[in-house]
Amino acid sequence: MTHIQTLRGGSRGARFVVRPHGVRRALQKLQLSMAAGIDHASPVSVALAATVILSAYFVLLPGVDLAVSGLFYDPAFGFAASADPVLRALRKSSSWVMGLTLLGLIVLAVRGWWTGWREARKALFLITGLALASGVVVNGVFKSMWGRARPIQVEAFGGEAEFSGAWRMTDQCLSNCSFVSGEASSAAWLAAVAIVMTPKAWRATVIPLAFAYAAALSFNRILFGGHFLSDIVLSWAITGLVLCLLHRVMLHCPVAARRARRRRRVRPHVTPVIA
């Protein structure tokens, strides 16, 4: 049902009136999510626990980042893997894969308006997830506000900036900073696309391949000196948490609402018995 109605007339052009039904449905989704609760085994709880545990690990042991990046650094040649043609081709491939994947999801979302909402809901969830998790949270908030210098920029690896641990806000980087990795977030999103969209018959093959490709894209950034280990791992955790929360609101709650409506419709009406 359309929730925004366009009214034309007069010299002022079009006016938009938001129907109360759309607002009620949005509030109902949030109410169902809160009423259903989040148990310890739900994806949201698992993603939140993973984010907290991994954050604590890297905050308590900041030297892990330097040790891992140091494995791929040579004082004479720097991060030599950044010149490897295979690894460079792997990084470039992500733009094509991301673009084609996003285009396919847009086609599914548009087609879903005519063929039914089942495919469209999943596609819209993933498109929104990419915009929110990778676009807003990772690139818009963390990379622009935390100011963490990349490995290639810190003194330990030939740069001039100071090393700062995970979750520490500094001024060592002004823009497009290291914490957390935007490319790793996009790679994690590709893995989520495989989980959500792959038919059951192909899941055993497609999902492991998708995760292997996403992991290669992510950890390739460590070899290039572009990110620390914590940037990669926490980017996956944060992206997963955002996607799990969004999945609950966009996909889980509407299903719960339909089931609740069905229960109300089939509930027998009890008529009072007059003695």
PDB file of C-alpha atoms in Angstrom:
ATOM      1  CA  MET A   1       0.000   0.000   0.000  1.00  0.00           C
ATOM      2  CA  THR A   2       1.304   3.462  -0.823  1.00  0.00           C
ATOM      3  CA  HIS A   3       2.129   5.455   2.264  1.00  0.00           C
ATOM      4  CA  ILE A   4       2.838   8.814   0.597  1.00  0.00           C
ATOM      5  CA  GLN A   5       0.177  10.487  -1.482  1.00  0.00           C
ATOM      6  CA  THR A   6       0.949  13.220  -4.012  1.00  0.00           C
ATOM      7  CA  LEU A   7      -1.500  16.090  -4.340  1.00  0.00           C
ATOM      8  CA  ARG A   8      -1.155  18.449  -7.267  1.00  0.00           C
ATOM      9  CA  GLY A   9      -2.792  21.785  -7.738  1.00  0.00           C
ATOM     10  CA  GLY A  10      -2.218  25.474  -7.432  1.00  0.00           C
ATOM     11  CA  SER A  11       0.937  27.353  -8.284  1.00  0.00           C
ATOM     12  CA  ARG A  12       3.007  25.765  -5.564  1.00  0.00           C
ATOM     13  CA  GLY A  13       3.296  22.409  -7.390  1.00  0.00           C
ATOM     14  CA  ALA A  14       3.184  19.016  -5.689  1.00  0.00           C
ATOM     15  CA  ARG A  15       2.601  18.451  -2.010  1.00  0.00           C
ATOM     16  CA  PHE A  16       3.218  15.192  -0.159  1.00  0.00           C
ATOM     17  CA  VAL A  17       0.970  13.922   2.577  1.00  0.00           C
ATOM     18  CA  VAL A  18       2.214  11.049   4.715  1.00  0.00           C
ATOM     19  CA  ARG A  19      -0.545   8.581   5.482  1.00  0.00           C
ATOM     20  CA  PRO A  20      -0.877   7.518   9.121  1.00  0.00           C
ATOM     21  CA  HIS A  21      -0.906   3.846   8.058  1.00  0.00           C
ATOM     22  CA  GLY A  22       2.779   3.977   7.075  1.00  0.00           C
ATOM     23  CA  VAL A  23       3.760   5.510  10.397  1.00  0.00           C
ATOM     24  CA  ARG A  24       1.736   2.912  12.303  1.00  0.00           C
ATOM     25  CA  ARG A  25       3.428   0.070  10.430  1.00  0.00           C
ATOM     26  CA  ALA A  26       6.886   1.455  11.197  1.00  0.00           C
ATOM     27  CA  LEU A  27       6.030   1.805  14.880  1.00  0.00           C
ATOM     28  CA  GLN A  28       4.557  -1.693  14.889  1.00  0.00           C
ATOM     29  CA  LYS A  29       7.844  -3.115  13.620  1.00  0.00           C
ATOM     30  CA  LEU A  30       9.765  -1.467  16.444  1.00  0.00           C
ATOM     31  CA  GLN A  31       7.194  -2.571  19.033  1.00  0.00           C
ATOM     32  CA  LEU A  32       7.332  -6.172  17.809  1.00  0.00           C
ATOM     33  CA  SER A  33      11.113  -6.155  17.939  1.00  0.00           C
ATOM     34  CA  MET A  34      11.093  -4.927  21.526  1.00  0.00           C
ATOM     35  CA  ALA A  35       8.260  -7.223  22.582  1.00  0.00           C
ATOM     36  CA  ALA A  36       9.905 -10.299  21.078  1.00  0.00           C
ATOM     37  CA  GLY A  37      13.058  -9.633  23.036  1.00  0.00           C
ATOM     38  CA  ILE A  38      16.598 -10.610  22.035  1.00  0.00           C
ATOM     39  CA  ASP A  39      17.786 -13.900  23.520  1.00  0.00           C
ATOM     40  CA  HIS A  40      21.395 -14.930  23.916  1.00  0.00           C
ATOM     41  CA  ALA A  41      21.343 -17.081  20.768  1.00  0.00           C
ATOM     42  CA  SER A  42      19.902 -14.471  18.396  1.00  0.00           C
ATOM     43  CA  PRO A  43      22.119 -13.065  15.606  1.00  0.00           C
ATOM     44  CA  VAL A  44      21.954  -9.621  17.208  1.00  0.00           C
ATOM     45  CA  SER A  45      23.260 -10.954  20.522  1.00  0.00           C
ATOM     46  CA  VAL A  46      26.021 -12.952  18.855  1.00  0.00           C
ATOM     47  CA  ALA A  47      27.135  -9.983  16.738  1.00  0.00           C
ATOM     48  CA  LEU A  48      27.080  -7.660  19.747  1.00  0.00           C
ATOM     49  CA  ALA A  49      29.059 -10.107  21.890  1.00  0.00           C
ATOM     50  CA  ALA A  50      31.618 -10.592  19.114  1.00  0.00           C
ATOM     51  CA  THR A  51      32.052  -6.838  18.738  1.00  0.00           C
ATOM     52  CA  VAL A  52      32.547  -6.325  22.474  1.00  0.00           C
ATOM     53  CA  ILE A  53      34.950  -9.260  22.917  1.00  0.00           C
ATOM     54  CA  LEU A  54      37.067  -8.383  19.886  1.00  0.00           C
ATOM     55  CA  SER A  55      37.153  -4.720  20.913  1.00  0.00           C
ATOM     56  CA  ALA A  56      38.345  -5.643  24.400  1.00  0.00           C
ATOM     57  CA  TYR A  57      41.039  -7.900  22.938  1.00  0.00           C
ATOM     58  CA  PHE A  58      42.543  -5.206  20.724  1.00  0.00           C
ATOM     59  CA  VAL A  59      42.215  -2.486  23.362  1.00  0.00           C
ATOM     60  CA  LEU A  60      44.032  -4.616  25.950  1.00  0.00           C
ATOM     61  CA  LEU A  61      46.630  -5.900  23.470  1.00  0.00           C
ATOM     62  CA  PRO A  62      47.380  -3.039  21.042  1.00  0.00           C
ATOM     63  CA  GLY A  63      50.750  -4.541  20.179  1.00  0.00           C
ATOM     64  CA  VAL A  64      49.030  -7.267  18.187  1.00  0.00           C
ATOM     65  CA  ASP A  65      48.334  -4.771  15.415  1.00  0.00           C
ATOM     66  CA  LEU A  66      51.986  -3.773  15.133  1.00  0.00           C
ATOM     67  CA  ALA A  67      53.161  -7.384  15.295  1.00  0.00           C
ATOM     68  CA  VAL A  68      50.836  -8.567  12.512  1.00  0.00           C
ATOM     69  CA  SER A  69      51.593  -5.629  10.204  1.00  0.00           C
ATOM     70  CA  GLY A  70      55.301  -6.101  10.915  1.00  0.00           C
ATOM     71  CA  LEU A  71      55.147  -9.555   9.351  1.00  0.00           C
ATOM     72  CA  PHE A  72      54.595  -7.948   5.945  1.00  0.00           C
ATOM     73  CA  TYR A  73      56.941  -4.962   6.296  1.00  0.00           C
ATOM     74  CA  ASP A  74      60.524  -4.840   5.057  1.00  0.00           C
ATOM     75  CA  PRO A  75      62.651  -1.842   6.124  1.00  0.00           C
ATOM     76  CA  ALA A  76      64.262  -1.785   2.683  1.00  0.00           C
ATOM     77  CA  PHE A  77      61.161  -2.239   0.515  1.00  0.00           C
ATOM     78  CA  GLY A  78      58.272  -1.270   2.815  1.00  0.00           C
ATOM     79  CA  PHE A  79      55.061  -3.209   2.254  1.00  0.00           C
ATOM     80  CA  ALA A  80      56.336  -4.951  -0.883  1.00  0.00           C
ATOM     81  CA  ALA A  81      53.115  -6.912  -1.417  1.00  0.00           C
ATOM     82  CA  SER A  82      51.418  -3.695  -2.528  1.00  0.00           C
ATOM     83  CA  ALA A  83      53.265  -4.028  -5.835  1.00  0.00           C
ATOM     84  CA  ASP A  84      52.206  -7.628  -6.443  1.00  0.00           C
ATOM     85  CA  PRO A  85      50.094  -7.686  -9.656  1.00  0.00           C
ATOM     86  CA  VAL A  86      47.896 -10.556  -8.455  1.00  0.00           C
ATOM     87  CA  LEU A  87      47.036  -8.822  -5.184  1.00  0.00           C
ATOM     88  CA  ARG A  88      46.442  -5.535  -6.991  1.00  0.00           C
ATOM     89  CA  ALA A  89      44.119  -7.291  -9.430  1.00  0.00           C
ATOM     90  CA  LEU A  90      42.296  -8.879  -6.491  1.00  0.00           C
ATOM     91  CA  ARG A  91      41.667  -5.465  -4.977  1.00  0.00           C
ATOM     92  CA  LYS A  92      40.464  -4.006  -8.280  1.00  0.00           C
ATOM     93  CA  SER A  93      38.078  -6.913  -8.780  1.00  0.00           C
ATOM     94  CA  SER A  94      36.066  -5.815  -5.767  1.00  0.00           C
ATOM     95  CA  SER A  95      34.761  -2.745  -7.619  1.00  0.00           C
ATOM     96  CA  TRP A  96      33.331  -4.906 -10.397  1.00  0.00           C
ATOM     97  CA  VAL A  97      31.891  -7.499  -8.024  1.00  0.00           C
ATOM     98  CA  MET A  98      30.340  -4.850  -5.785  1.00  0.00           C
ATOM     99  CA  GLY A  99      28.890  -2.970  -8.737  1.00  0.00           C
ATOM    100  CA  LEU A 100      27.373  -6.033 -10.384  1.00  0.00           C
ATOM    101  CA  THR A 101      26.015  -7.306  -7.058  1.00  0.00           C
ATOM    102  CA  LEU A 102      24.392  -3.984  -6.247  1.00  0.00           C
ATOM    103  CA  LEU A 103      22.943  -3.727  -9.758  1.00  0.00           C
ATOM    104  CA  GLY A 104      21.452  -7.204  -9.434  1.00  0.00           C
ATOM    105  CA  LEU A 105      19.866  -6.320  -6.106  1.00  0.00           C
ATOM    106  CA  ILE A 106      18.364  -3.146  -7.546  1.00  0.00           C
ATOM    107  CA  VAL A 107      16.854  -5.155 -10.404  1.00  0.00           C
ATOM    108  CA  LEU A 108      15.389  -7.647  -7.910  1.00  0.00           C
ATOM    109  CA  ALA A 109      13.978  -4.837  -5.788  1.00  0.00           C
ATOM    110  CA  VAL A 110      12.322  -3.151  -8.766  1.00  0.00           C
ATOM    111  CA  ARG A 111      10.992  -6.436 -10.159  1.00  0.00           C
ATOM    112  CA  GLY A 112       9.628  -7.313  -6.736  1.00  0.00           C
ATOM    113  CA  TRP A 113       7.096  -4.482  -6.966  1.00  0.00           C
ATOM    114  CA  TRP A 114       5.324  -6.464  -9.720  1.00  0.00           C
ATOM    115  CA  THR A 115       6.111 -10.089  -8.885  1.00  0.00           C
ATOM    116  CA  GLY A 116       5.700 -10.001  -5.110  1.00  0.00           C
ATOM    117  CA  TRP A 117       7.560  -8.725  -2.071  1.00  0.00           C
ATOM    118  CA  ARG A 118       9.575 -11.827  -1.185  1.00  0.00           C
ATOM    119  CA  GLU A 119      12.635 -11.052  -3.320  1.00  0.00           C
ATOM    120  CA  ALA A 120      12.201  -7.303  -3.032  1.00  0.00           C
ATOM    121  CA  ARG A 121      12.281  -7.287   0.771  1.00  0.00           C
ATOM    122  CA  LYS A 122      15.583  -9.154   0.853  1.00  0.00           C
ATOM    123  CA  ALA A 123      17.085  -6.961  -1.857  1.00  0.00           C
ATOM    124  CA  LEU A 124      15.939  -3.756  -0.156  1.00  0.00           C
ATOM    125  CA  PHE A 125      17.358  -4.995   3.152  1.00  0.00           C
ATOM    126  CA  LEU A 126      20.779  -5.591   1.575  1.00  0.00           C
ATOM    127  CA  ILE A 127      20.797  -2.292  -0.322  1.00  0.00           C
ATOM    128  CA  THR A 128      19.854  -0.434   2.860  1.00  0.00           C
ATOM    129  CA  GLY A 129      22.451  -2.425   4.799  1.00  0.00           C
ATOM    130  CA  LEU A 130      25.238  -1.377   2.438  1.00  0.00           C
ATOM    131  CA  ALA A 131      24.222   2.272   2.672  1.00  0.00           C
ATOM    132  CA  LEU A 132      23.839   2.204   6.452  1.00  0.00           C
ATOM    133  CA  ALA A 133      26.650  -0.112   7.582  1.00  0.00           C
ATOM    134  CA  SER A 134      29.395   0.694   5.067  1.00  0.00           C
ATOM    135  CA  GLY A 135      28.277   4.158   4.018  1.00  0.00           C
ATOM    136  CA  VAL A 136      27.065   5.813   7.207  1.00  0.00           C
ATOM    137  CA  VAL A 137      28.500   3.896  10.176  1.00  0.00           C
ATOM    138  CA  VAL A 138      31.912   2.781   8.886  1.00  0.00           C
ATOM    139  CA  ASN A 139      32.867   5.522   6.417  1.00  0.00           C
ATOM    140  CA  GLY A 140      30.691   8.349   7.699  1.00  0.00           C
ATOM    141  CA  VAL A 141      31.314   7.945  11.424  1.00  0.00           C
ATOM    142  CA  PHE A 142      34.388   5.880  12.257  1.00  0.00           C
ATOM    143  CA  LYS A 143      36.765   6.673   9.382  1.00  0.00           C
ATOM    144  CA  SER A 144      36.012  10.387   9.535  1.00  0.00           C
ATOM    145  CA  MET A 145      36.058  10.817  13.324  1.00  0.00           C
ATOM    146  CA  TRP A 146      38.605   8.439  14.900  1.00  0.00           C
ATOM    147  CA  GLY A 147      41.729   9.846  13.203  1.00  0.00           C
ATOM    148  CA  ARG A 148      43.791   6.655  13.330  1.00  0.00           C
ATOM    149  CA  ALA A 149      46.828   6.661  11.033  1.00  0.00           C
ATOM    150  CA  ARG A 150      47.295   3.781   8.623  1.00  0.00           C
ATOM    151  CA  PRO A 151      50.211   1.337   9.119  1.00  0.00           C
ATOM    152  CA  ILE A 152      52.145   2.858   6.221  1.00  0.00           C
ATOM    153  CA  GLN A 153      51.851   6.269   7.921  1.00  0.00           C
ATOM    154  CA  VAL A 154      53.140   5.360  11.415  1.00  0.00           C
ATOM    155  CA  GLU A 155      56.752   5.669  12.575  1.00  0.00           C
ATOM    156  CA  ALA A 156      57.199   1.927  13.075  1.00  0.00           C
ATOM    157  CA  PHE A 157      56.793   1.399   9.329  1.00  0.00           C
ATOM    158  CA  GLY A 158      58.625   4.389   7.924  1.00  0.00           C
ATOM    159  CA  GLY A 159      55.958   7.059   8.372  1.00  0.00           C
ATOM    160  CA  GLU A 160      55.760  10.113  10.635  1.00  0.00           C
ATOM    161  CA  ALA A 161      52.503   9.586  12.547  1.00  0.00           C
ATOM    162  CA  GLU A 162      52.159   8.013  15.972  1.00  0.00           C
ATOM    163  CA  PHE A 163      50.594   4.594  16.357  1.00  0.00           C
ATOM    164  CA  SER A 164      47.250   4.561  18.164  1.00  0.00           C
ATOM    165  CA  GLY A 165      45.336   1.518  19.312  1.00  0.00           C
ATOM    166  CA  ALA A 166      41.836   0.459  18.350  1.00  0.00           C
ATOM    167  CA  TRP A 167      38.966   2.676  19.563  1.00  0.00           C
ATOM    168  CA  ARG A 168      41.396   5.478  20.523  1.00  0.00           C
ATOM    169  CA  MET A 169      40.392   8.793  18.976  1.00  0.00           C
ATOM    170  CA  THR A 170      43.443  10.770  17.825  1.00  0.00           C
ATOM    171  CA  ASP A 171      44.453  13.524  15.406  1.00  0.00           C
ATOM    172  CA  GLN A 172      47.097  11.528  13.542  1.00  0.00           C
ATOM    173  CA  CYS A 173      44.936  11.341  10.408  1.00  0.00           C
ATOM    174  CA  LEU A 174      42.640  14.018   8.994  1.00  0.00           C
ATOM    175  CA  SER A 175      40.543  12.110   6.445  1.00  0.00           C
ATOM    176  CA  ASN A 176      39.996   8.595   5.041  1.00  0.00           C
ATOM    177  CA  CYS A 177      41.645   7.154   8.118  1.00  0.00           C
ATOM    178  CA  SER A 178      42.454   3.614   9.173  1.00  0.00           C
ATOM    179  CA  PHE A 179      39.796   2.796  11.793  1.00  0.00           C
ATOM    180  CA  VAL A 180      37.835   0.922  10.588  1.00  0.00           C
ATOM    181  CA  SER A 181      38.271  -0.543   7.095  1.00  0.00           C
ATOM    182  CA  GLY A 182      35.684   0.505   4.526  1.00  0.00           C
ATOM    183  CA  GLU A 183      36.770  -2.178   2.066  1.00  0.00           C
ATOM    184  CA  ALA A 184      36.483  -4.859   4.744  1.00  0.00           C
ATOM    185  CA  SER A 185      32.987  -3.621   5.536  1.00  0.00           C
ATOM    186  CA  SER A 186      31.998  -3.906   1.884  1.00  0.00           C
ATOM    187  CA  ALA A 187      33.534  -7.382   1.749  1.00  0.00           C
ATOM    188  CA  ALA A 188      31.532  -8.429   4.808  1.00  0.00           C
ATOM    189  CA  TRP A 189      28.428  -7.114   3.065  1.00  0.00           C
ATOM    190  CA  LEU A 190      29.196  -9.332   0.042  1.00  0.00           C
ATOM    191  CA  ALA A 191      29.307 -12.319   2.389  1.00  0.00           C
ATOM    192  CA  ALA A 192      25.931 -11.259   3.784  1.00  0.00           C
ATOM    193  CA  VAL A 193      24.505 -11.115   0.250  1.00  0.00           C
ATOM    194  CA  ALA A 194      25.575 -14.730  -0.269  1.00  0.00           C
ATOM    195  CA  ILE A 195      23.899 -15.803   2.975  1.00  0.00           C
ATOM    196  CA  VAL A 196      20.616 -14.018   2.285  1.00  0.00           C
ATOM    197  CA  MET A 197      20.182 -14.494  -1.453  1.00  0.00           C
ATOM    198  CA  THR A 198      21.715 -17.897  -2.281  1.00  0.00           C
ATOM    199  CA  PRO A 199      19.153 -20.680  -2.894  1.00  0.00           C
ATOM    200  CA  LYS A 200      19.383 -23.696  -0.589  1.00  0.00           C
ATOM    201  CA  ALA A 201      20.665 -25.987  -3.341  1.00  0.00           C
ATOM    202  CA  TRP A 202      23.735 -23.804  -3.898  1.00  0.00           C
ATOM    203  CA  ARG A 203      24.453 -22.596  -0.355  1.00  0.00           C
ATOM    204  CA  ALA A 204      27.046 -25.274   0.474  1.00  0.00           C
ATOM    205  CA  THR A 205      29.182 -24.104  -2.460  1.00  0.00           C
ATOM    206  CA  VAL A 206      28.444 -20.405  -2.888  1.00  0.00           C
ATOM    207  CA  ILE A 207      28.644 -19.267   0.745  1.00  0.00           C
ATOM    208  CA  PRO A 208      32.146 -20.695   1.493  1.00  0.00           C
ATOM    209  CA  LEU A 209      33.438 -19.232  -1.792  1.00  0.00           C
ATOM    210  CA  ALA A 210      31.893 -15.857  -0.966  1.00  0.00           C
ATOM    211  CA  PHE A 211      33.458 -15.837   2.499  1.00  0.00           C
ATOM    212  CA  ALA A 212      36.854 -16.852   1.088  1.00  0.00           C
ATOM    213  CA  TYR A 213      36.719 -14.031  -1.456  1.00  0.00           C
ATOM    214  CA  ALA A 214      35.546 -11.507   1.154  1.00  0.00           C
ATOM    215  CA  ALA A 215      38.303 -12.569   3.565  1.00  0.00           C
ATOM    216  CA  ALA A 216      40.933 -12.282   0.824  1.00  0.00           C
ATOM    217  CA  LEU A 217      39.753  -8.760  -0.036  1.00  0.00           C
ATOM    218  CA  SER A 218      39.812  -7.763   3.624  1.00  0.00           C
ATOM    219  CA  PHE A 219      43.179  -9.147   4.716  1.00  0.00           C
ATOM    220  CA  ASN A 220      44.759  -7.970   1.480  1.00  0.00           C
ATOM    221  CA  ARG A 221      44.635  -4.509   3.052  1.00  0.00           C
ATOM    222  CA  ILE A 222      47.029  -5.633   5.804  1.00  0.00           C
ATOM    223  CA  LEU A 223      49.552  -6.830   3.221  1.00  0.00           C
ATOM    224  CA  PHE A 224      49.358  -3.447   1.507  1.00  0.00           C
ATOM    225  CA  GLY A 225      49.951  -1.535   4.749  1.00  0.00           C
ATOM    226  CA  GLY A 226      46.550   0.076   4.407  1.00  0.00           C
ATOM    227  CA  HIS A 227      44.976  -1.254   7.599  1.00  0.00           C
ATOM    228  CA  PHE A 228      45.767  -2.920  10.886  1.00  0.00           C
ATOM    229  CA  LEU A 229      44.321  -6.283  11.856  1.00  0.00           C
ATOM    230  CA  SER A 230      41.884  -4.636  14.269  1.00  0.00           C
ATOM    231  CA  ASP A 231      40.602  -2.368  11.484  1.00  0.00           C
ATOM    232  CA  ILE A 232      39.647  -5.459   9.471  1.00  0.00           C
ATOM    233  CA  VAL A 233      38.232  -7.639  12.227  1.00  0.00           C
ATOM    234  CA  LEU A 234      36.241  -4.883  13.938  1.00  0.00           C
ATOM    235  CA  SER A 235      34.909  -3.664  10.599  1.00  0.00           C
ATOM    236  CA  TRP A 236      33.448  -7.135  10.018  1.00  0.00           C
ATOM    237  CA  ALA A 237      32.006  -7.206  13.541  1.00  0.00           C
ATOM    238  CA  ILE A 238      30.463  -3.722  13.335  1.00  0.00           C
ATOM    239  CA  THR A 239      29.050  -4.355   9.869  1.00  0.00           C
ATOM    240  CA  GLY A 240      27.603  -7.668  11.031  1.00  0.00           C
ATOM    241  CA  LEU A 241      25.987  -6.016  14.039  1.00  0.00           C
ATOM    242  CA  VAL A 242      24.370  -3.283  11.933  1.00  0.00           C
ATOM    243  CA  LEU A 243      23.102  -5.833   9.406  1.00  0.00           C
ATOM    244  CA  CYS A 244      21.669  -8.058  12.152  1.00  0.00           C
ATOM    245  CA  LEU A 245      19.806  -5.124  13.704  1.00  0.00           C
ATOM    246  CA  LEU A 246      18.514  -4.042  10.313  1.00  0.00           C
ATOM    247  CA  HIS A 247      17.476  -7.598   9.460  1.00  0.00           C
ATOM    248  CA  ARG A 248      15.407  -7.744  12.634  1.00  0.00           C
ATOM    249  CA  VAL A 249      13.545  -4.549  11.780  1.00  0.00           C
ATOM    250  CA  MET A 250      13.108  -5.040   8.024  1.00  0.00           C
ATOM    251  CA  LEU A 251      12.647  -8.814   7.679  1.00  0.00           C
ATOM    252  CA  HIS A 252      12.021 -10.455  11.049  1.00  0.00           C
ATOM    253  CA  CYS A 253       9.442  -8.037  12.441  1.00  0.00           C
ATOM    254  CA  PRO A 254       7.135  -7.934   9.378  1.00  0.00           C
ATOM    255  CA  VAL A 255       6.953 -11.753   9.491  1.00  0.00           C
ATOM    256  CA  ALA A 256       6.098 -11.602  13.188  1.00  0.00           C
ATOM    257  CA  ALA A 257       3.406  -9.014  12.403  1.00  0.00           C
ATOM    258  CA  ARG A 258       1.802 -11.218   9.750  1.00  0.00           C
ATOM    259  CA  ARG A 259       1.786 -14.211  12.087  1.00  0.00           C
ATOM    260  CA  ALA A 260       0.194 -12.121  14.819  1.00  0.00           C
ATOM    261  CA  ARG A 261      -2.531 -10.958  12.419  1.00  0.00           C
ATOM    262  CA  ARG A 262      -3.204 -14.546  11.332  1.00  0.00           C
ATOM    263  CA  ARG A 263      -3.554 -15.652  14.954  1.00  0.00           C
ATOM    264  CA  ARG A 264      -6.054 -12.876  15.586  1.00  0.00           C
ATOM    265  CA  ARG A 265      -8.089 -13.851  12.517  1.00  0.00           C
ATOM    266  CA  VAL A 266      -8.304 -17.546  13.371  1.00  0.00           C
ATOM    267  CA  ARG A 267      -8.879 -17.015  17.061  1.00  0.00           C
ATOM    268  CA  PRO A 268     -12.373 -18.375  17.859  1.00  0.00           C
ATOM    269  CA  HIS A 269     -14.928 -15.890  19.101  1.00  0.00           C
ATOM    270  CA  VAL A 270     -16.283 -16.920  22.474  1.00  0.00           C
ATOM    271  CA  THR A 271     -19.949 -16.065  22.974  1.00  0.00           C
ATOM    272  CA  PRO A 272     -21.281 -15.752  26.486  1.00  0.00           C
ATOM    273  CA  VAL A 273     -23.652 -18.465  27.620  1.00  0.00           C
ATOM    274  CA  ILE A 274     -26.776 -17.204  29.354  1.00  0.00           C
ATOM    275  CA  ALA A 275     -28.055 -19.609  31.965  1.00  0.00           C
TER     276      ALA A 275
END
